Structures are given as C-alpha cells and as structure tokens.
Short mmCIF file of C-alpha atoms in Angstrom, two decimals:
data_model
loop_
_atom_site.label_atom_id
_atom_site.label_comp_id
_atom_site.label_asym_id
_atom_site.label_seq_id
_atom_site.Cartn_x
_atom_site.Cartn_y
_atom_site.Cartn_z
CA UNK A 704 79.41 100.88 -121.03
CA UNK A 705 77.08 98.20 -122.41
CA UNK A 706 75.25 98.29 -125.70
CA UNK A 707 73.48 94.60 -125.82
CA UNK A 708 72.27 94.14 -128.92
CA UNK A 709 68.41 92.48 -128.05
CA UNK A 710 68.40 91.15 -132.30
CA UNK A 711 71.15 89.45 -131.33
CA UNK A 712 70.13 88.04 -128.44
CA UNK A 713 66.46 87.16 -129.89
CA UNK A 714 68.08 85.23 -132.66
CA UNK A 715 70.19 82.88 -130.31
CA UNK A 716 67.12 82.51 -128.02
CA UNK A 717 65.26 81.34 -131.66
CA UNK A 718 67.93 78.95 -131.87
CA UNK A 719 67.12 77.03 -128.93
CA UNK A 720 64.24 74.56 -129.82
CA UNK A 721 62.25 75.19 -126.48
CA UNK A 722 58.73 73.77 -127.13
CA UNK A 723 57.52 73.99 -124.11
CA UNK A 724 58.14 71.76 -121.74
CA UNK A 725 61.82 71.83 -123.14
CA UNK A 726 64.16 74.43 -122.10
CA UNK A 727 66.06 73.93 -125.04
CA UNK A 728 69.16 76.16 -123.74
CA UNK A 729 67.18 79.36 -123.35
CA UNK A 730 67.62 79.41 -119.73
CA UNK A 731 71.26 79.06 -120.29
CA UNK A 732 72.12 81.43 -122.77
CA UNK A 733 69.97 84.29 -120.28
CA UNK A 734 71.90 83.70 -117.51
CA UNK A 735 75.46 83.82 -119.09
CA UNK A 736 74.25 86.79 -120.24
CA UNK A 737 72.87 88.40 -117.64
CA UNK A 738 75.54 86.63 -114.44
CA UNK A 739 77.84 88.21 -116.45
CA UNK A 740 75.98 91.96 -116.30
CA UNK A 741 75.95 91.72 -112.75
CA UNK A 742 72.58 90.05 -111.80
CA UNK A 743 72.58 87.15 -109.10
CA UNK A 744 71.02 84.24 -110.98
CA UNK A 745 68.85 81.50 -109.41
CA UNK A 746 67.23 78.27 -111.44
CA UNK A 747 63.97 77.98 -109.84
CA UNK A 748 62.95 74.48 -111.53
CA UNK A 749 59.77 72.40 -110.40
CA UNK A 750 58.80 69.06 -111.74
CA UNK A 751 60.63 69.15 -114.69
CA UNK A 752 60.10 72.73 -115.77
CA UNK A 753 63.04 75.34 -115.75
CA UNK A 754 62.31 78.61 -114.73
CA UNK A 755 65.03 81.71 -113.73
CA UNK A 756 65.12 84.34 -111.19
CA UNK A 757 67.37 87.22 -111.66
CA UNK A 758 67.96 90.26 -109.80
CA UNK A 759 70.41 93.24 -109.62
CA UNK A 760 70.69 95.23 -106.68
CA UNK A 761 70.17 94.59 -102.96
CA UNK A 762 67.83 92.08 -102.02
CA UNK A 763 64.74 94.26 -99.75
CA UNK A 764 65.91 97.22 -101.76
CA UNK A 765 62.53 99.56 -101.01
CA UNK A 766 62.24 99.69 -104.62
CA UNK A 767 62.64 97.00 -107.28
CA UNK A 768 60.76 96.91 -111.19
CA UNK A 769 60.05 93.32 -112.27
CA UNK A 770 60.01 92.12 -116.11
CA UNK A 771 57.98 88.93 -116.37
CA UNK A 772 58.12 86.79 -119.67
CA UNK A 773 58.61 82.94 -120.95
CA UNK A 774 61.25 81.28 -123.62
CA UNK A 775 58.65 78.15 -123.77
CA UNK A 776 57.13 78.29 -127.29
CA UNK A 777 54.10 76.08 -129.13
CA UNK A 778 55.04 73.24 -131.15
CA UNK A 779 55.75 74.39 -135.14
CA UNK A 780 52.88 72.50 -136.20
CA UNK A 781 53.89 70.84 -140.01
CA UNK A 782 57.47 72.09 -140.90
CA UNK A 783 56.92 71.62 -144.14
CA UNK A 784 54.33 74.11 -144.39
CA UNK A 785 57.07 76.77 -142.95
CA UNK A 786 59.13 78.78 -145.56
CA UNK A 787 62.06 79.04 -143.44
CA UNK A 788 63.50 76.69 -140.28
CA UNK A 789 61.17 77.26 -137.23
CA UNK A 790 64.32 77.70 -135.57
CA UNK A 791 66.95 79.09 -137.72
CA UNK A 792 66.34 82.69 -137.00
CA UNK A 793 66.93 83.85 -140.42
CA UNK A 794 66.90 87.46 -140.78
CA UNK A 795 65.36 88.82 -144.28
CA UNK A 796 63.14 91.55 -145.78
CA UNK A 797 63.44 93.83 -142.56
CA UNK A 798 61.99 90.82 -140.24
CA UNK A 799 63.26 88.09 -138.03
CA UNK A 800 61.27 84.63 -138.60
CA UNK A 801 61.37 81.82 -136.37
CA UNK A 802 59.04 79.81 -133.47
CA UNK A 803 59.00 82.43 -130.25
CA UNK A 804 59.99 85.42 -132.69
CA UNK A 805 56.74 87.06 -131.54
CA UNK A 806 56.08 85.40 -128.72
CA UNK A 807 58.02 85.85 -126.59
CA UNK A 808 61.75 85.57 -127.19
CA UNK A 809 61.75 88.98 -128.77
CA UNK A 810 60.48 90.64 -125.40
CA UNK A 811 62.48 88.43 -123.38
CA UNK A 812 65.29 89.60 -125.26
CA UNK A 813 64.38 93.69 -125.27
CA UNK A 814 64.18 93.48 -121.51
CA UNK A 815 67.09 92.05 -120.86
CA UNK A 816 69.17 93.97 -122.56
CA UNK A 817 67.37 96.85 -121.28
CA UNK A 818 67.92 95.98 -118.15
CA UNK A 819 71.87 94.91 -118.98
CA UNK A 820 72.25 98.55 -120.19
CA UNK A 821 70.42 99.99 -117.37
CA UNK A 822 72.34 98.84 -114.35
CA UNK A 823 75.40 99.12 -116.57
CA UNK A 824 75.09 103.03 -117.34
CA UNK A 825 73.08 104.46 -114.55
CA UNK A 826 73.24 101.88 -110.99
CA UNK A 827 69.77 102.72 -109.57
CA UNK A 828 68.86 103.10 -106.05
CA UNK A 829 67.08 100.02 -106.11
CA UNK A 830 66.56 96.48 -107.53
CA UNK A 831 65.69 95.20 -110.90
CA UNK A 832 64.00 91.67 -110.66
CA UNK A 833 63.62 89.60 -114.21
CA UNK A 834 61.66 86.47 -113.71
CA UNK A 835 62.01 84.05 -116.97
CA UNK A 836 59.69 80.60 -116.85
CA UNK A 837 59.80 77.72 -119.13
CA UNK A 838 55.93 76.99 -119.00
CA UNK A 839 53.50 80.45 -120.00
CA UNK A 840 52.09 77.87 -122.94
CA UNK A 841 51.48 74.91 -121.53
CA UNK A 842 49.80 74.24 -117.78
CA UNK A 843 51.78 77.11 -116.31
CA UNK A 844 51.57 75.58 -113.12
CA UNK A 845 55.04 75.09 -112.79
CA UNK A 846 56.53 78.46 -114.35
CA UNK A 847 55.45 81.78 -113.03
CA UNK A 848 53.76 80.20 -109.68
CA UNK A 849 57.21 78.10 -109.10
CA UNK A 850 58.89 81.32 -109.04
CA UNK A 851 56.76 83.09 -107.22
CA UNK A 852 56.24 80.45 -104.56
CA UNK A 853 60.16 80.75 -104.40
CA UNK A 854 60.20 84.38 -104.01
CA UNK A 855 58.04 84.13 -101.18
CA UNK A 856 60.14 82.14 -99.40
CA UNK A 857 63.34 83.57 -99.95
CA UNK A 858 61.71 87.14 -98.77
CA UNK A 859 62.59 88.49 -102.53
CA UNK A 860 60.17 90.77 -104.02
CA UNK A 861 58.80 93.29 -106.88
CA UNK A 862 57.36 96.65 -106.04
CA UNK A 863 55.72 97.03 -109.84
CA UNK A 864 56.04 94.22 -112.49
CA UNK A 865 55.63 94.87 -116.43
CA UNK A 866 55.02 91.28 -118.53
CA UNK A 867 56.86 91.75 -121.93
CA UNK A 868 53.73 90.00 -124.00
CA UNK A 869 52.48 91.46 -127.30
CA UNK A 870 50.09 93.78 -126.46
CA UNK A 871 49.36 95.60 -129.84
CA UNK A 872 47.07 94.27 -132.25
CA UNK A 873 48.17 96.39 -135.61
CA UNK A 874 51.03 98.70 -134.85
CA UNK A 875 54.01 99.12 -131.90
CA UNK A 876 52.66 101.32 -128.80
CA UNK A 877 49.01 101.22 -129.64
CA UNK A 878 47.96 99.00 -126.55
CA UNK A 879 48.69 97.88 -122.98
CA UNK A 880 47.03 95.10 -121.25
CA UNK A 881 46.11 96.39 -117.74
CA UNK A 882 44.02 93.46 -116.47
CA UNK A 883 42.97 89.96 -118.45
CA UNK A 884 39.36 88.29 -118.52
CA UNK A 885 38.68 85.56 -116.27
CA UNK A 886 38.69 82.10 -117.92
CA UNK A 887 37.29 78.69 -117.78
CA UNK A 888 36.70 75.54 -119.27
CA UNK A 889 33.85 73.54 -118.77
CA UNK A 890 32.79 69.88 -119.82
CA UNK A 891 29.61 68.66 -119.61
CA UNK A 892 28.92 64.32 -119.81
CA UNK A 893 25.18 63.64 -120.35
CA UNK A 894 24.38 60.22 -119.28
CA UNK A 895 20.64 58.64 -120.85
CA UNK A 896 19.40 55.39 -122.08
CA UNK A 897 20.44 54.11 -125.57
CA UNK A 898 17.59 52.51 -127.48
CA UNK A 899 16.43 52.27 -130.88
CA UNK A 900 15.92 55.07 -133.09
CA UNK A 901 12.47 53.80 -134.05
CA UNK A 902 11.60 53.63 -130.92
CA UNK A 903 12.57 56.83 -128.88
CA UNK A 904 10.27 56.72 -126.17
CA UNK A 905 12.08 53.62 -124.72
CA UNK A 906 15.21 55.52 -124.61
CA UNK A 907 16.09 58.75 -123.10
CA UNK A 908 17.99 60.71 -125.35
CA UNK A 909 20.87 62.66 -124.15
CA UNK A 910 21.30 64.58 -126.77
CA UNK A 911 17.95 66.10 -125.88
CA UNK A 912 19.66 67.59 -122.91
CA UNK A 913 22.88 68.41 -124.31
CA UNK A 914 21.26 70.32 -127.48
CA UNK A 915 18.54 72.35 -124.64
CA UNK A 916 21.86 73.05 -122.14
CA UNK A 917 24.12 74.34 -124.85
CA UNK A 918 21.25 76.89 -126.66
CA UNK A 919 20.24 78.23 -123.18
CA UNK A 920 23.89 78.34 -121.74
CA UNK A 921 24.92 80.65 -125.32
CA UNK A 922 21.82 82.88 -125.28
CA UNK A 923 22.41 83.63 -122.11
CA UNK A 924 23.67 87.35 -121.83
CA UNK A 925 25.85 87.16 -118.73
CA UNK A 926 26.91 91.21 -118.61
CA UNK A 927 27.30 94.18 -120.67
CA UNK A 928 30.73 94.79 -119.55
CA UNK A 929 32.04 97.01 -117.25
CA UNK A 930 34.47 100.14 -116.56
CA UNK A 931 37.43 97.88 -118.27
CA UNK A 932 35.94 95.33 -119.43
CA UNK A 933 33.91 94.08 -122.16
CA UNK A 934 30.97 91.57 -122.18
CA UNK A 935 31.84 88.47 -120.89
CA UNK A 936 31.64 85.94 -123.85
CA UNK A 937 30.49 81.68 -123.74
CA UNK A 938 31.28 79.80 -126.94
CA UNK A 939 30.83 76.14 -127.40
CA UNK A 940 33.96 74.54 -128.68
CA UNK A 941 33.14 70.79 -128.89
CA UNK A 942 29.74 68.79 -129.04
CA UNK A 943 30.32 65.29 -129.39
CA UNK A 944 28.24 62.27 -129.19
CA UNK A 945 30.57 59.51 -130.67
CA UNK A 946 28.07 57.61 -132.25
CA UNK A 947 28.57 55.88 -135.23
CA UNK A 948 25.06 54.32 -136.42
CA UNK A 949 21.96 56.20 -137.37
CA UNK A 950 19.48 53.94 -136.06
CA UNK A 951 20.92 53.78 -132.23
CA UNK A 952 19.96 56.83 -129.74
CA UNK A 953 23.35 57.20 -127.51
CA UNK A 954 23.65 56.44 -124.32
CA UNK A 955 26.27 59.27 -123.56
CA UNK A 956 27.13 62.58 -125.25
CA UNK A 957 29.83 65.49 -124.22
CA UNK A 958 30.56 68.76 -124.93
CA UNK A 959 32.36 72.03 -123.80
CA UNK A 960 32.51 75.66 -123.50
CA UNK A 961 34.99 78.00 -123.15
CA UNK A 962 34.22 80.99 -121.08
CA UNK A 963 35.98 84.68 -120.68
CA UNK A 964 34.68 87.02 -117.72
CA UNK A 965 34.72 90.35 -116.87
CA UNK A 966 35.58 91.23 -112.94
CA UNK A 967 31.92 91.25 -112.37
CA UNK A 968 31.91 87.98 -112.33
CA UNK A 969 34.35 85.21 -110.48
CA UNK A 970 34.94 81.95 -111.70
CA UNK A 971 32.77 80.99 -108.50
CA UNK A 972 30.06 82.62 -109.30
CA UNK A 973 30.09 81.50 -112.62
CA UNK A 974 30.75 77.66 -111.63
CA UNK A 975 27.58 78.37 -109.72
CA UNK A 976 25.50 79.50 -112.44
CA UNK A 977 26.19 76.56 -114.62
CA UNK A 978 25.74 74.17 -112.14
CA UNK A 979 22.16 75.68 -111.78
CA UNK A 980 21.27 75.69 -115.21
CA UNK A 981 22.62 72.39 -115.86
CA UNK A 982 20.56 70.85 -112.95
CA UNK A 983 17.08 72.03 -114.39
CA UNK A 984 17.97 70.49 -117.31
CA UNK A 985 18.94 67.69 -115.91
CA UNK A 986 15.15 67.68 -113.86
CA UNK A 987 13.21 68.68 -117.06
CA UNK A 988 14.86 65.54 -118.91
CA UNK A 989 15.60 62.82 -116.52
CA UNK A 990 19.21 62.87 -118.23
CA UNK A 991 22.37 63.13 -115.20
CA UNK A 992 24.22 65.80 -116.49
CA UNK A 993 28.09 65.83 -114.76
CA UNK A 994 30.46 68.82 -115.21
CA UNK A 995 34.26 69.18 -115.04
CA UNK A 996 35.17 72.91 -114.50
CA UNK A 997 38.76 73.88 -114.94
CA UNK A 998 39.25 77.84 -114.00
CA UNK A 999 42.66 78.99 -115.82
CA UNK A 1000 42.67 82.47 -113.95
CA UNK A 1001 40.29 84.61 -112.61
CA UNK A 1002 39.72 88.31 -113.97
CA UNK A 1003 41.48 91.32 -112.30
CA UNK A 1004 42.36 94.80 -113.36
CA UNK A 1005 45.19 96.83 -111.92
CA UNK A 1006 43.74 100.76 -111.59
CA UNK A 1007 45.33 103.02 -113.65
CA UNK A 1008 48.20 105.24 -111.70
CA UNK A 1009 51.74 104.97 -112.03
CA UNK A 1010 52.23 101.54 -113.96
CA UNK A 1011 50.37 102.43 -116.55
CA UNK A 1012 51.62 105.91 -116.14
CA UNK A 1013 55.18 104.65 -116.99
CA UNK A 1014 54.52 102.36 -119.43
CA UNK A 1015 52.05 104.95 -121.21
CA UNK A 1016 54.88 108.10 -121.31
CA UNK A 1017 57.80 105.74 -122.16
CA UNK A 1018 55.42 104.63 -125.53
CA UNK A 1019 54.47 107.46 -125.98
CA UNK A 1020 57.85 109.16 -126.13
CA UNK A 1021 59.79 106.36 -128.62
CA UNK A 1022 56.71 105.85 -130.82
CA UNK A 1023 54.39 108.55 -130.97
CA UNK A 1024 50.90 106.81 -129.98
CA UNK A 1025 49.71 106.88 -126.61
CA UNK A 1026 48.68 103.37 -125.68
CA UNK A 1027 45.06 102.40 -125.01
CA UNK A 1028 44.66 100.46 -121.70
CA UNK A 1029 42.79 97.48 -122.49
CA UNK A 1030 41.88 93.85 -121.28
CA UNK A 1031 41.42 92.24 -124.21
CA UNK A 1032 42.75 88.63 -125.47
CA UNK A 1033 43.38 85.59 -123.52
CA UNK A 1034 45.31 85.00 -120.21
CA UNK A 1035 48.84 85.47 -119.84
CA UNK A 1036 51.31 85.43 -116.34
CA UNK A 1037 50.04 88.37 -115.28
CA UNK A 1038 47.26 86.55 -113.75
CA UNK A 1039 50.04 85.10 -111.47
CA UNK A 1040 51.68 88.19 -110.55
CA UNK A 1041 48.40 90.42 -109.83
CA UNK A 1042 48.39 88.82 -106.49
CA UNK A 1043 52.53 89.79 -106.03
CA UNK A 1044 52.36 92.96 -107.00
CA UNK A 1045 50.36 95.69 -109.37
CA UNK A 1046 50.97 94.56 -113.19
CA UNK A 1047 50.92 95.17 -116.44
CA UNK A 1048 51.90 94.02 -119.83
CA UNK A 1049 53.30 96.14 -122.92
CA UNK A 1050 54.67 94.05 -125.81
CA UNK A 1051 55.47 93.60 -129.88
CA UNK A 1052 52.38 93.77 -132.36
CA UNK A 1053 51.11 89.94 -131.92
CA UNK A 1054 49.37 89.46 -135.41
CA UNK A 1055 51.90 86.55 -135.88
CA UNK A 1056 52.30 84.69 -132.38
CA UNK A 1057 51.86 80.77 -132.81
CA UNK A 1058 51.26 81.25 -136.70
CA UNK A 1059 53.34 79.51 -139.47
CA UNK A 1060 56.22 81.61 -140.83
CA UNK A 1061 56.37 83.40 -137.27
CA UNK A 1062 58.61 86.68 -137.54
CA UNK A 1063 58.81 90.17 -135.89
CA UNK A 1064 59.79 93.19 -137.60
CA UNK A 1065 63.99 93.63 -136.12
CA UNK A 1066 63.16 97.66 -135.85
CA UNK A 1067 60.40 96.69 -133.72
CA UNK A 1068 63.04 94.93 -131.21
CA UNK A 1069 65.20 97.58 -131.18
CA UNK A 1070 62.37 99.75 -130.03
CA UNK A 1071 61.02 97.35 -127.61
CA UNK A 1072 64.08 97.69 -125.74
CA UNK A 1073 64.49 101.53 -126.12
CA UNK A 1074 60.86 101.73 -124.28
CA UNK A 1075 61.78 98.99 -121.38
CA UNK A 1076 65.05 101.21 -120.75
CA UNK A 1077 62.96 104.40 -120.54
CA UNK A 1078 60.79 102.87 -118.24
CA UNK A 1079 63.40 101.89 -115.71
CA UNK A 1080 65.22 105.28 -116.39
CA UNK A 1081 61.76 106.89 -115.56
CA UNK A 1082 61.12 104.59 -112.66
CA UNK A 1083 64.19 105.23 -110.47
CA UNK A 1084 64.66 108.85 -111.67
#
C-alpha cells in the first residue's frame, strides 16, 4: 500500500532552484519517485530544456487519463525583499512558502502522488500518462510541444488530460478552466521624418500615427463575448519614442499591445484586422507603419461532458463547492494539449503565483491530491 505524502514531495521539488530554463533536479527527484511506483519513465529533452514522460499501464491501453503540469518557475525577483528563502520550503503558520509553491510544484506534486497511490491500491484497466516539462514559463516551445511531438511518434497517447494549474481565484474547488483566450502580441515601428520642432511641417511626425493607431485600435469593441467566453480585451503595454530632446520631432517611434480573444475570433483574423487598420493609418499620414505579430496560442474551449463532469463531482465531493467552468486568465499548456486530446485544468487558489513570499496553504495540498485520486478512481470505475 502507498501513502505518498504530496507536502513532502512539494517541499523537495521547492528545493530544487528550477528557474526556468534550469531543471534544477526536479526532473530527477519525479522520476525516482515515480520509476520506483511502477511508471516507465522517459526524458524527453529538446534544445536544452528537460521535460518527462511517464506512464503506468500498457502502452495503446483503450483508456489512459493524462496529468499535465511544469517544475520550471519565474525568477524570485529581489531576495531581499522575500521573508523567507525562495527555495527553502519552510513550512509555518499552516502554509508552505517558497518559488513554485503555487505554481506549480504543489500540483505537480498532488498528482503524482495521486497517481502513485492509485496504481498502487486499485491497478486500473488502463493507462495513466503524467507529462512533466521544464518550460510552461518561458517560450514553451520546447516543453509541452517536445513531449507531445514525442508522443506522436512513439504511438503513446491520452484519452482525457487534466493540467494541474491554479484554477481558483479565492477559495479551493470554486473554478475550472475549460478553454483559455487566444493571445497575441503585437509591435508596431512607425517610421517618419525627424525635423525641428519649430518647424513641423518639414517633418512628418510619427508619433502622429502612433498616437491615431493606438486610440482607434483600444476603442475598438472587437466582441461582446460569447457562450464561454468573455469580451475579447486590447491593452497597450508600451509606447515608446526614445527621444531625448524637446525640440527634435523623431524619426521613429514603437509601441505594443497585448491582445486576449474569445473563439470568435482567430489569431488570423485578428492579424488581419490590424494589418487593415494600421494601413489606413499609414495612408492618412504618409508614416510606414511595420508590425511584428507573435500569436502565443489560439482560443479553444473543450464542451462540457465528461471532463468536466469528473473534475466537477470529484470537487464537489472533497470540498463542497461545485466548480464554475470558466476561461478566464492567461494561457497555460492546455493550449498544447487541446489539439491531443479534450482538456482541462483544475488547480490550487492562485492569488500568490509569481508573487514575493510565494506559499500555498499545506491542507490545500493534501486536498489537491485527494480530488486527483477521486478523479482517476471515478475515471476507470
């Protein structure tokens, strides 16, 4: 009989100082942990990054359910400013505190020992696939999409997938993500003619354009949401020009906007929209206007039915609170694995993730991992 203890095992994860790209031992201490349970392990690494596939169970079993999570963390910032070592993992006042306490070690750690416990107590009729990556925070083109690419050659694969992100803004079981926004970056170079600032009209400003692109581009209303979604949301984020002296026009000024989109958009048909606007601007003024767009993922929802179903019953039965479906917050993995197989994501409260003084309540943990086991004891019932 096994009883891992997923405190435990968050607090050695803590340990390791993985800011991503580092692995920092993570990867290590997981697969001790779970090569010794029983799972076949496999280091899927790609360019540097180290990522881990682990299943138990027959590979092509007709039925295997996937955990999805990462033990790469953001960088502590100041560590002065921290009351405690980023990575000591000190347990006090009822909480664990440490970089990757919240996000994600903590659900890392629940489902593994979930599954540990699992396979241990009651062998299923099936498989259950754990895929760990080393890069959720940074470029994540080497993490989840490594594995995956991996997976499809080596014929391995998940019939339903849950990523172990927080999910809950305020209190344990009151949300589930079961699709993300669409998002993209865009940057914008305006290109004039620098002149005098006493004489403007033998210069072409581009601020001119840049100020007129950025007002029309935020009053724009691009939806009113949808069945899942929210309204899609613009925000500039940088408008910068450079420009040191107050009696010189530029000849050059930048900026950026960050975009999230609801599935009635793509980022296609977005791109498309922005190159439109920015090319009547571009007419009105005479200034070239050049954009860089960088789509991070595109939106997707997966329709509620028995994913959700799981996730919302098991929550429902160790906490209490039936857990809103919602699409909320940035992007996360599950972007990746949409196209692998329907997914969702069920998690800790987040209210600390990438904060100084990082920490996660330990009672929360325990629970964590009492919800991932009834899952997978509800799954292959």
């Amino acid at each position: 009989m096994s009883d891992l203890d997923p405190v435990a095992l968050t607090a050695e994860l803590v340990r390791c100082p993985s800011v991503t790209p580092e692995e920092g031992g993570t990867l290590d201490v997981l697969e001790r942990v779970l090569s010794g349970a029983g799972f076949e392990c496999t280091r899927v690494d790609r360019n540097g990054i180290s990522n881990l596939f682990a299943r138990w169970g027959r590979k092509g079993a007709n039925r295997s359910f996937g955990f999805n999570g990462h033990t790469d963390v953001v960088p502590i910032g100041n560590p002065d400013d921290w009351s405690v070592d980023p990575f000591g993992a000190e347990i006090k006042d009822g909480f664990l505190w440490g970089r990757g306490s919240t996000d994600m070690k903590s659900g890392v750690a629940a489902f593994v020992a979930a599954a540990v416990d699992f396979v241990a107590e009651t062998p299923p009729d099936g498989a259950v696939v754990l895929t760990i990556t080393g890069d959720e925070e940074a470029d994540a083109t080497d993490g989840t999409v490594a594995l995956l690419d991996w997976m499809a050659d080596a014929g391995e694969q998940m019939t339903l997938c849950l990523v172990g992100e927080p999910t809950s803004p305020n209190h344990m079981g009151e949300a589930m993500k079961i699709g993300r926004r669409g998002s993209m970056t865009v940057q914008f170079e305006f290109t004039g003619v620098q002149g005098h600032s006493a004489y403007p009209h033998r210069a072409n400003n581009p601020l001119t354009a840049m100020a007129r692109l950025m007002d029309r581009l935020a009053s724009h209303e691009l939806d009113q949401g949808s069945d899942h979604f929210d309204p899609s949301s613009l925000a500039i984020v940088t408008m910068d020009t450079g420009n040191p002296a107050t009696n010189v026009i530029p000849a050059q000024c930048r900026s950026s906007v960050n975009i999230r989109f609801s599935d009635l958009h793509s980022g296609e048909s977005v791109g498309a929209w922005l190159r439109a606007e920015s090319a009547k601007v571009q007419e009105e003024t005479g200034i070239q206007v050049a954009l860089n767009i960088r789509i991070s993922g595109e939106s997707f929802v997966t329709p509620p039915g028995e994913l959700s179903d799981l996730i919302g019953a098991a929550v429902e039965a160790e906490t209490g609170h039936r857990p809103e479906m919602s699409t909320s917050g940035g992007t996360s993995d599950a972007r990746f694995m949409k196209d692998h197989c329907p997914v969702a994501e069920f998690g800790l409260v987040g209210k600390t993730m990438h904060q100084v003084d990082e920490k996660v309540p330990v009672a929360d943990i325990v629970q964590l991992k009492a919800i991932y086991r009834r899952i997978l004891n509800d799954y292959f019932a």
